[in-house]
XYZ file of C-alpha atoms in Angstrom:
560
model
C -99.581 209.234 156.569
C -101.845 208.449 153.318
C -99.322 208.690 151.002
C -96.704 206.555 153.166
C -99.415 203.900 153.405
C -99.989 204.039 150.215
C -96.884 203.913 148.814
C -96.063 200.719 151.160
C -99.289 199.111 149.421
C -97.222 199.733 145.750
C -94.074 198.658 147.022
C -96.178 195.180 148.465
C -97.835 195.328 145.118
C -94.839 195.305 143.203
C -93.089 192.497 145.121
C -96.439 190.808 144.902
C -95.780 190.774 141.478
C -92.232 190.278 140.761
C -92.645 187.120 142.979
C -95.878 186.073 140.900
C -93.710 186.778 137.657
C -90.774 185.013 138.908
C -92.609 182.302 139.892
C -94.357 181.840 136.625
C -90.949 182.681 135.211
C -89.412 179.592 137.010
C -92.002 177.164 135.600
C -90.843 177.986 131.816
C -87.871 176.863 130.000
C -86.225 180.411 129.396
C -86.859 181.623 133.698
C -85.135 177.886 134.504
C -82.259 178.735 132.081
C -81.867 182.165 133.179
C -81.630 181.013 136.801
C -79.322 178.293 135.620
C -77.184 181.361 133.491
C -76.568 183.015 136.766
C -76.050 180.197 139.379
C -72.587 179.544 136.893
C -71.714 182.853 136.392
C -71.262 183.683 140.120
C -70.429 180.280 141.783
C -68.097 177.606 141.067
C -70.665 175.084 140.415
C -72.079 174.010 137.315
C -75.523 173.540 137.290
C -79.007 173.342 135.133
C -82.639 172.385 135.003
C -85.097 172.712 132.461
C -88.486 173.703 134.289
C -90.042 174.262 138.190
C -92.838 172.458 138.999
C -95.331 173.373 141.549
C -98.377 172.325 142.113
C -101.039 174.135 144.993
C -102.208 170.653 145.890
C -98.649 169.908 147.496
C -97.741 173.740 148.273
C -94.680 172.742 150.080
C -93.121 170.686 147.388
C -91.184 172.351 144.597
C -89.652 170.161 141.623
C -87.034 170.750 139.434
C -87.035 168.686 136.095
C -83.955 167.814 134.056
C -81.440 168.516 136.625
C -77.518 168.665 136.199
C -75.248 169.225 138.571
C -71.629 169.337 139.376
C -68.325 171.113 139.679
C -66.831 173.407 136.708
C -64.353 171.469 135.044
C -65.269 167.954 136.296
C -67.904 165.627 135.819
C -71.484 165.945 136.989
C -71.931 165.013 140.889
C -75.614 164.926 139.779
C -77.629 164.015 137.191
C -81.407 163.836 137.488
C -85.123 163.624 135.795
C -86.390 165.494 138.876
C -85.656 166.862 142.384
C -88.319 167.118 144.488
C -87.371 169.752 147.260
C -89.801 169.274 149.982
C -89.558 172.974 152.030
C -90.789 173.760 155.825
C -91.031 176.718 158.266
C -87.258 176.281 158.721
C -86.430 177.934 155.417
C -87.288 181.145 157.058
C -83.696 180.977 159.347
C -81.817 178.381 157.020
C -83.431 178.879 153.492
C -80.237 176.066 152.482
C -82.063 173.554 154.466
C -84.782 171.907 153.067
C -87.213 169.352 154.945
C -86.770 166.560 151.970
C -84.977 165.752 148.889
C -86.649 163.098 146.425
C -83.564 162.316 143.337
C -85.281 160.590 140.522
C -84.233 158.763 137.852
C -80.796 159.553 137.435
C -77.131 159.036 138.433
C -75.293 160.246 141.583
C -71.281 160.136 141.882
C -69.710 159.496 145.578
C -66.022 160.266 144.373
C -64.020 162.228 146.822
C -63.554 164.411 143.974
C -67.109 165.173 143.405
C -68.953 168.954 144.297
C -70.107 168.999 147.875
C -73.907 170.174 147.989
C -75.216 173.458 149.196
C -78.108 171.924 150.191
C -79.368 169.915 153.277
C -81.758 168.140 154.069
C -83.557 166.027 156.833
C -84.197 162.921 154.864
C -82.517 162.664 151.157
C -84.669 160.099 148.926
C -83.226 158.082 145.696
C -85.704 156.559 143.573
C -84.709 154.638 140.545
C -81.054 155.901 140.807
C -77.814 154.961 139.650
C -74.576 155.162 142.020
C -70.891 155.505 140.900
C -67.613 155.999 142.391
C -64.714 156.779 140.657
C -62.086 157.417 142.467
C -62.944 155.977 145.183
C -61.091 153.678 148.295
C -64.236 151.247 146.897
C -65.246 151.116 142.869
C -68.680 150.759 143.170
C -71.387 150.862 140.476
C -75.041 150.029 141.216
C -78.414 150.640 139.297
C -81.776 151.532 140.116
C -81.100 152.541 143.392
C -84.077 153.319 146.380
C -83.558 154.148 149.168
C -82.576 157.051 151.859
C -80.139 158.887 153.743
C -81.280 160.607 157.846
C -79.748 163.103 157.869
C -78.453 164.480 154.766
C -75.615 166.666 155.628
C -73.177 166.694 152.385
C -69.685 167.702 152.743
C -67.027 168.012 150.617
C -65.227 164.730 149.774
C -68.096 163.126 151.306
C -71.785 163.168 149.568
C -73.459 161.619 152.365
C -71.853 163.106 154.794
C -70.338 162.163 158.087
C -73.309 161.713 160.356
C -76.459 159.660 159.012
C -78.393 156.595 159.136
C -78.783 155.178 155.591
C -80.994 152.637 153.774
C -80.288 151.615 150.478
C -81.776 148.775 148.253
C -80.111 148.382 144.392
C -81.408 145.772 141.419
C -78.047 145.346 140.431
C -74.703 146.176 141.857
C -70.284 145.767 141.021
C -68.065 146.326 144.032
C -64.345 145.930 143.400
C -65.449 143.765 140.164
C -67.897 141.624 142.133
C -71.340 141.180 140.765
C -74.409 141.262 143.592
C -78.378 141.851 142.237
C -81.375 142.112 144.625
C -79.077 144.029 147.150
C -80.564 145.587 150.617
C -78.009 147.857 152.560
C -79.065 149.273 156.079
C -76.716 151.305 158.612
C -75.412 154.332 159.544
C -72.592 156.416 159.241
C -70.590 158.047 162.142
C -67.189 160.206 160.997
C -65.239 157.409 159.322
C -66.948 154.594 161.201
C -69.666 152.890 159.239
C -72.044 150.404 160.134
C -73.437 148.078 158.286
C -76.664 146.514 160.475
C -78.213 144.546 157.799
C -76.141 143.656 154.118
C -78.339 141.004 152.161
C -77.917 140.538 148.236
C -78.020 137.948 145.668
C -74.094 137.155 144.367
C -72.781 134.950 142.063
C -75.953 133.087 141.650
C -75.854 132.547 145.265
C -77.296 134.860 147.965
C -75.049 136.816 150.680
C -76.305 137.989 154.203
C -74.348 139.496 157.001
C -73.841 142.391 159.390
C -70.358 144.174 159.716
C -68.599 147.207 160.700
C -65.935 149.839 159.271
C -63.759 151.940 161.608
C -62.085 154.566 161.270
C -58.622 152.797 160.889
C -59.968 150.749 158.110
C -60.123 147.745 159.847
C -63.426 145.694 160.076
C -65.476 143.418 161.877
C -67.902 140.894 160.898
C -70.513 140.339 162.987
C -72.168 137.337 161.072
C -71.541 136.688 157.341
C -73.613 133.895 155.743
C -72.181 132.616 152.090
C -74.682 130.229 150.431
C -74.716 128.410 146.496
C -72.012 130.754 145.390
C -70.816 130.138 142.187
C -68.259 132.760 141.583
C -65.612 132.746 138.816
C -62.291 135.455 138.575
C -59.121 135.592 136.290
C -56.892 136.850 139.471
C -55.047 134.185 141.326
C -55.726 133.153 144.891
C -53.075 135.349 146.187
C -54.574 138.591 144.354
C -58.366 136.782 145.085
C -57.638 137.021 148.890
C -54.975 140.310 149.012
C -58.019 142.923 149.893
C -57.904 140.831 153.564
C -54.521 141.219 153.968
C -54.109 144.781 152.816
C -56.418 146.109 155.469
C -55.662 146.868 159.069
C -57.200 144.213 160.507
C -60.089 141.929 159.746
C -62.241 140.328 162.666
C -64.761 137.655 162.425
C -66.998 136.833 165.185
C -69.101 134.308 162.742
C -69.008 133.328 158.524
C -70.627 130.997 157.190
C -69.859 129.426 153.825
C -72.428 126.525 152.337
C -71.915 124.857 149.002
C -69.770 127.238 147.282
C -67.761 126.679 143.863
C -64.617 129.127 143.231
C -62.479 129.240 140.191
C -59.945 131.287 139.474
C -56.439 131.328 137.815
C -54.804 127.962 138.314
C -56.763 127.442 141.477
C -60.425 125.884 142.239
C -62.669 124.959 145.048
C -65.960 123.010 144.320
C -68.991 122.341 146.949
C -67.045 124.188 149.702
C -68.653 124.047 153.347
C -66.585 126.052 156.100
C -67.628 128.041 159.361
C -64.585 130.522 161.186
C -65.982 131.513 164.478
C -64.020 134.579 166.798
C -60.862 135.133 164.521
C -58.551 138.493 163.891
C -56.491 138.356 161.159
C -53.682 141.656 161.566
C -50.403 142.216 160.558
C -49.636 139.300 158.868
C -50.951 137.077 161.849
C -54.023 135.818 163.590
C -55.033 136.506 166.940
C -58.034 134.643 168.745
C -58.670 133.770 171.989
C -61.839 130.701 171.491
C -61.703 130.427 167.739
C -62.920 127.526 165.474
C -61.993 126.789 161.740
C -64.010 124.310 159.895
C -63.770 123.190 156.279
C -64.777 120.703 153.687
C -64.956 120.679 150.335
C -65.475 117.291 146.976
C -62.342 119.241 145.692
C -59.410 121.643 145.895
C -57.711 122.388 143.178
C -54.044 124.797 143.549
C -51.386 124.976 140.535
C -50.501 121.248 140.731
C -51.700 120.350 144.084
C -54.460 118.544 143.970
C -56.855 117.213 146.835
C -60.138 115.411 147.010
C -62.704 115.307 150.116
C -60.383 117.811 151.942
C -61.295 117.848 155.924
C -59.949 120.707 158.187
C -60.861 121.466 161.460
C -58.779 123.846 164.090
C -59.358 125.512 167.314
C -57.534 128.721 167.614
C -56.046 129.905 170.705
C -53.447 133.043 171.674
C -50.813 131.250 171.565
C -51.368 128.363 169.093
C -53.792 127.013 165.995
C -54.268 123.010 166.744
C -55.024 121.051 164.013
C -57.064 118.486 164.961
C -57.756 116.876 161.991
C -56.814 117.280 158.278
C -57.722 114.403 156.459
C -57.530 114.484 152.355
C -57.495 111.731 149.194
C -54.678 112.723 146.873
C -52.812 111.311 144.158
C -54.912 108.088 144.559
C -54.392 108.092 148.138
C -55.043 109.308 151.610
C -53.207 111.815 153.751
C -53.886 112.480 156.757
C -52.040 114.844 159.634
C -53.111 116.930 163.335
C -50.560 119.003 165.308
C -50.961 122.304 165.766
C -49.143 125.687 164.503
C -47.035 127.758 167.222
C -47.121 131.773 166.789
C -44.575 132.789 168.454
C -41.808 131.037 166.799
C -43.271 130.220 163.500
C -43.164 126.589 164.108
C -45.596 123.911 162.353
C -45.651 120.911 165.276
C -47.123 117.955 163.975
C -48.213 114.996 166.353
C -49.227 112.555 163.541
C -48.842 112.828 159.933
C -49.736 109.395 157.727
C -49.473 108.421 153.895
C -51.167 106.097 152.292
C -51.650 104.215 148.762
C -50.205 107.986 147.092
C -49.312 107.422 143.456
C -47.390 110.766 143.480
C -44.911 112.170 140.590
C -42.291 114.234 141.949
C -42.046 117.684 140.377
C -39.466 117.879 137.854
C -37.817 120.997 139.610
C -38.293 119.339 143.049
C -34.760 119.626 144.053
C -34.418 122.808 142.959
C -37.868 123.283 145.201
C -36.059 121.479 148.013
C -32.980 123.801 148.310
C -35.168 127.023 148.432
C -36.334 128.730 151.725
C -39.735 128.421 153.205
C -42.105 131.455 153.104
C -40.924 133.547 156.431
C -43.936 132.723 158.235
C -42.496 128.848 158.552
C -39.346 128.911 160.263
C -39.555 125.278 161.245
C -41.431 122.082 161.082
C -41.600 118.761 163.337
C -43.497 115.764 163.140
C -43.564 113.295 166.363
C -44.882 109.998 164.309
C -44.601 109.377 160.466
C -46.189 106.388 158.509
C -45.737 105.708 155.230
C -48.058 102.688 153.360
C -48.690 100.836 150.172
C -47.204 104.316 148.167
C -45.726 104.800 144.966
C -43.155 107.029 144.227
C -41.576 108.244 140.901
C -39.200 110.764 140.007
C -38.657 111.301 136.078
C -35.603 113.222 135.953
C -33.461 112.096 132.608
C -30.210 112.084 134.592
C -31.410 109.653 137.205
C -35.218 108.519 136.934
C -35.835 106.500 139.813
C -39.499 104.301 140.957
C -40.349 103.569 144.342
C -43.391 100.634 144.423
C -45.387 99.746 147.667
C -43.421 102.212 149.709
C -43.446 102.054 153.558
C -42.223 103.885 156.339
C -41.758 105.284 159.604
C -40.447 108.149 161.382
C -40.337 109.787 165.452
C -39.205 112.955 165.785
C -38.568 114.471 162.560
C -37.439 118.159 162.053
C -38.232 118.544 158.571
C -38.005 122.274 158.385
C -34.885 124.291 160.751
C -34.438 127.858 159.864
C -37.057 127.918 157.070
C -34.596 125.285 155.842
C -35.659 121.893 154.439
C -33.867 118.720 155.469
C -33.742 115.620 158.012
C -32.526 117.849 161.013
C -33.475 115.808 163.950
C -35.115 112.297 164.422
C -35.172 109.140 162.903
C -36.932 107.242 159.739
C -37.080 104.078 158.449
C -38.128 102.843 154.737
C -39.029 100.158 152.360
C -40.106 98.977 149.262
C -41.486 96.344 147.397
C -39.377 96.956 144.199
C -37.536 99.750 143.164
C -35.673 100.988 139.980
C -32.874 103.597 140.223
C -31.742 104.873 137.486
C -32.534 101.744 135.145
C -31.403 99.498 137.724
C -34.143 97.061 139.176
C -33.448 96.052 143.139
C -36.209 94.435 144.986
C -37.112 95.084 149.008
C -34.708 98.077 149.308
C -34.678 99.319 152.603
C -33.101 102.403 154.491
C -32.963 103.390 158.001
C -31.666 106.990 158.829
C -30.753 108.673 162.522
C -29.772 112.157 162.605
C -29.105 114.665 164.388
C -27.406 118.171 164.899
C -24.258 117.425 163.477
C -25.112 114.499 161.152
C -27.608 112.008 159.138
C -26.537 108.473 159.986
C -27.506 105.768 157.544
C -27.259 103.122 159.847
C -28.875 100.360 157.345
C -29.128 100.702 153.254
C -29.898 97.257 151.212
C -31.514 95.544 148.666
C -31.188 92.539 146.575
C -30.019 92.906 143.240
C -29.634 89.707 140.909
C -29.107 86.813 142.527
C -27.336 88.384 145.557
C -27.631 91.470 148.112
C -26.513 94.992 147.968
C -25.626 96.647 151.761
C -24.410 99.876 152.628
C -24.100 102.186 155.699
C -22.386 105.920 155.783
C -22.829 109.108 156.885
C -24.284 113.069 155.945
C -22.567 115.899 157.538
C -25.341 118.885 158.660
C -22.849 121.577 157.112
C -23.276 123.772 154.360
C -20.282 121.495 153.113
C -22.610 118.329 153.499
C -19.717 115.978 153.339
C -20.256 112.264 152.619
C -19.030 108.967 153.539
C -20.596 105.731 151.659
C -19.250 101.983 152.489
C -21.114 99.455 150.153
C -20.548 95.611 150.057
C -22.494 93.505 147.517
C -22.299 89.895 147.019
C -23.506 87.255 144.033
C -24.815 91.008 142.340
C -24.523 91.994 138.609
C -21.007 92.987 138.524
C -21.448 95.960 136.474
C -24.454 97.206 138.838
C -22.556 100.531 139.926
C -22.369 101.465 136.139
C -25.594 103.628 136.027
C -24.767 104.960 139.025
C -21.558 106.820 138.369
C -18.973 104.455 138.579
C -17.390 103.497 134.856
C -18.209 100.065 133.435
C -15.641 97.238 134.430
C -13.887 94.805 132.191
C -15.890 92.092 134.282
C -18.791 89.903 133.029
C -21.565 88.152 135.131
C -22.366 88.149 138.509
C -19.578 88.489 141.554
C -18.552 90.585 144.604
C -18.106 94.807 145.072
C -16.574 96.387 148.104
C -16.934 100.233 147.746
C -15.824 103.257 149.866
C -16.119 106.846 148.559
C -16.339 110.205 149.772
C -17.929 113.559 148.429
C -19.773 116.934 149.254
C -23.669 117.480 148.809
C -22.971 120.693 149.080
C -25.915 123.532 147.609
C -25.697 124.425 143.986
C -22.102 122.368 143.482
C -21.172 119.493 141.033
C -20.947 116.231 142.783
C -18.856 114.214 140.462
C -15.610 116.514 141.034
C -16.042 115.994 144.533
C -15.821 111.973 144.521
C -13.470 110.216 145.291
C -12.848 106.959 146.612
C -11.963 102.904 145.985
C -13.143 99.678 144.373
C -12.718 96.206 144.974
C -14.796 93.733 142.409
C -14.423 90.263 142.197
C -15.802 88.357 139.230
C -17.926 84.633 139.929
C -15.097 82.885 138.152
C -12.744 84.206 140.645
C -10.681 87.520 138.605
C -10.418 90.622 140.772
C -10.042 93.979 140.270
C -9.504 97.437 142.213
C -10.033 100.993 141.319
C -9.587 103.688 142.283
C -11.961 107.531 142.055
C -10.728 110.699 142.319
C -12.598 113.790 141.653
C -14.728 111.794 139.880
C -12.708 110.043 137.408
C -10.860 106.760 136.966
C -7.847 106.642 135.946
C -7.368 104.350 132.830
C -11.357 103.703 132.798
């Protein structure tokens, strides 16, 4: 019995020591490294540290200086100036679970790619840290990083793993290419959900506050965003500025505020932006909302060539309908202004009032080609119940047939503008007038034009204007077919005789002023010629009494 306790006192004795040795061991540069040695020959991580620290006035606290680690063969998951491994009772049935984890200055990667942790811990602690990840659904690089994760239960793919409460606050910070400093993060994480109870941050020398959620389909809500003094400037356009909202699932908003924001991007520019969205889904494409509210202003909007000044929206949304109950705008020297409201379920854009006034507008010089396109799918058709038209100027500067509208008025009721994503005069009826006009180098004054149509036609039930010294007047017809055959019967009296010249007809061996009787036919039809498609008669009669008839066909005269 003496020698058996004996021999257990060298055994203890010996352990006593090897632990003692190893101990001291750990706290020099060749024990770390030989530690180190074998951790990568007999795992498949990669990992280092240059010295243990302990210290008997914190006997449960072990730190690890200079620490690297990672996966063989990729980059470092880990990179640290110390780990501070706070250790408990608990090691004793799960020595891989550690009471606390302190990371200090150094970097931590979140890519799915990155090596899941052995460890983990109760509470894991970032001081002074820096966060990447490549890789990942979100690029997202911040610096000097404090902050905490509750539990800390790694797993692979996921370095904060699928169950925690985290608390995060970063000095500087790029998500998707979007700057933030000052930036406080609190929330928790549940499987794929994520929670985001408090976001605050200073962004684009604005500040950004909020609370919003993740699920696990991708889709979020916003509980309350607040936007205030951004100034934020990107090269994408406003298609690629706003395509992370439509790529998701869904996006909800109970509540965002925006105050006194400037955008700029690529050909497109917002300055001293105010606009609130209350209880709005945007999914699929769509918008669903049963008590929503949209409203916007903004000194300037700025859009390729659209341009609009002192822009006012405001819109209530409802399940089966957005009404518009007031845009109001200046542009091109004038003032438009339009409500109505936008039908889901058939794509259609029903407007109750839409008026222009003093415009000084410039057509585009591809606008007919503009005109013949299709609307974007999600505007099958358009309507407007009551048109007015004041005090506008038009101009169109095509070479082939400039033409200037001055002090243009109007009125419409009942207009189909838009029928199968189609533009055109489908339904309704408009009249206009003018001061003065010039078309095509010809000067008329108080040209008028009144226009009925309807499925199967466009009736110009009144077309004049005074030309010279005497009166042009015209009436015909527009066929709604693809073929859009036309009819034209003009009669002018005490008018330059050779007025029709610059509009297609050749010039006539007449001089001065007299009499024209004209009837002529053609298509309109999409992407065709007109002049082959004209043909018709002339009857002139000169002031000192000679007459003369012609006749058109495909678009000539004969002996002309």
């Amino acid at each position: 019995m003496k020698f058996l306790g004996k021999l257990i006192a060298v055994m203890a004795a010996i352990v006593l020591v090897v632990l003692v040795a190893a101990y001291i061991l750990l706290q020099t540069r060749w024990g770390a490294a030989q530690v180190s040695k074998w951790v990568n020959e007999n795992s498949d991580y990669q990992f280092s540290f240059e010295e243990m620290d302990h210290r008997w006035a914190s006997p449960a606290h072990v730190a690890l200086n200079n620490v690297t680690f990672g996966r063989k063969g990729q980059p470092a998951t880990l990179v640290a100036q110390s780990v501070d491994i706070g250790l408990s009772s608990r090691q004793f049935s799960q020595p891989l679970h550690v009471e606390t984890i302190l990371l200090n200055n150094g970097t931590l990667n979140l890519s799915p790619n990155a090596a899941s942790f052995p460890f983990q811990a109760d509470i894991l602690q970032l001081n002074d840290m820096a966060l990447n990840s490549p890789g990942a659904e979100w690029d997202l690089r911040a610096q000097r990083v404090t902050g905490g994760v509750k539990p800390w239960q790694p797993e692979k793919g996921k370095v904060l793993g699928s169950t925690a409460d985290i608390q995060f606050s970063a000095g500087s910070l790029m998500l998707n290419g979007v700057p933030a400093s000052n930036v406080l993060l609190q929330g928790a994480i549940d499987d794929d959900r994520v929670t985001l109870s408090n976001v605050g941050a200073d962004i684009a020398r604005g500040s950004l506050t909020g609370t919003a959620n993740r699920n696990a389909d991708g889709s979020w809500q916003i509980g309350s965003l607040r936007l205030n003094d951004i100034r934020l400037q990107t090269d994408k356009s406003i298609s690629d500025f706003l395509a992370p909202i439509t790529t998701i699932p869904s996006l909800k908003v109970d509540s965002l505020e925006i105050t006194d924001a400037r955008l700029e991007g690529k050909d497109w520019a917002v300055t001293d932006l105010d606009l609130s969205l209350r209880n709005l889904t945007l999914a699929n494409g769509g918008w669903q909302s049963d008590d929503g509210r949209l409203s916007l202003n903004a000194s300037e909007f700025i859009n390729g060539v659209l341009h609009l000044n002192d822009p006012i929206v405001n819109i209530d949304f409802t399940r089966q309908a957005a009404v518009l109950r007031q845009f109001t705008s200046r542009w091109e020297r004038g003032m438009i202004r339009a409500s109505g409201q936008w039908i889901s379920h058939d794509n259609q854009l029903a407007l109750d009032e839409v008026v222009l006034a003093g415009l000084e507008y410039t057509l585009p010089e591809n606008w007919k080609k503009r005109w013949l396109e299709p609307v974007p799918e999600w505007l099958n058709k358009v309507t407007i119940k009551k048109l007015s038209a004041n005090r506008n100027l038009i101009i169109d500067i095509d070479p082939n047939f400039p033409f200037q509208l001055t002090a243009l008025d109007g009125a419409g009721n009942n207009l189909e503008v838009v029928r199968d994503r189609q533009w055109g005069l489908w339904d309704g009826n408009i009249s206009l007038n003018a001061a003065a006009a010039t078309f095509n180098r010809v000067d008329v004054r108080r040209p008028s034009i009144a226009l009925t149509a309807n499925t199967n036609q466009i009736s110009v039930t009144e077309l004049s204007a005074f030309a010279g010294k005497g009166m042009l007047e015209a009436t015909g017809a527009v066929s709604q077919s693809p073929q859009r055959n036309t009819a034209i019967n003009l009669r002018a009296r005490s008018v330059p005789i050779n007025t029709l010249q610059q509009w297609g007809w050749p010039v006539l061996p007449l001089e001065g002023e007299g009499n024209l009787q004209l009837s002529v036919t053609g298509s309109l039809a999409a992407q065709t010629p007109l002049k082959p498609t004209v043909n018709g008669t002339l009857q002139a009669t000169s002031a000192d009494g000679k007459q003369l008839q012609q006749t058109m066909q495909k678009g000539e005269v004969p002996g002309a």
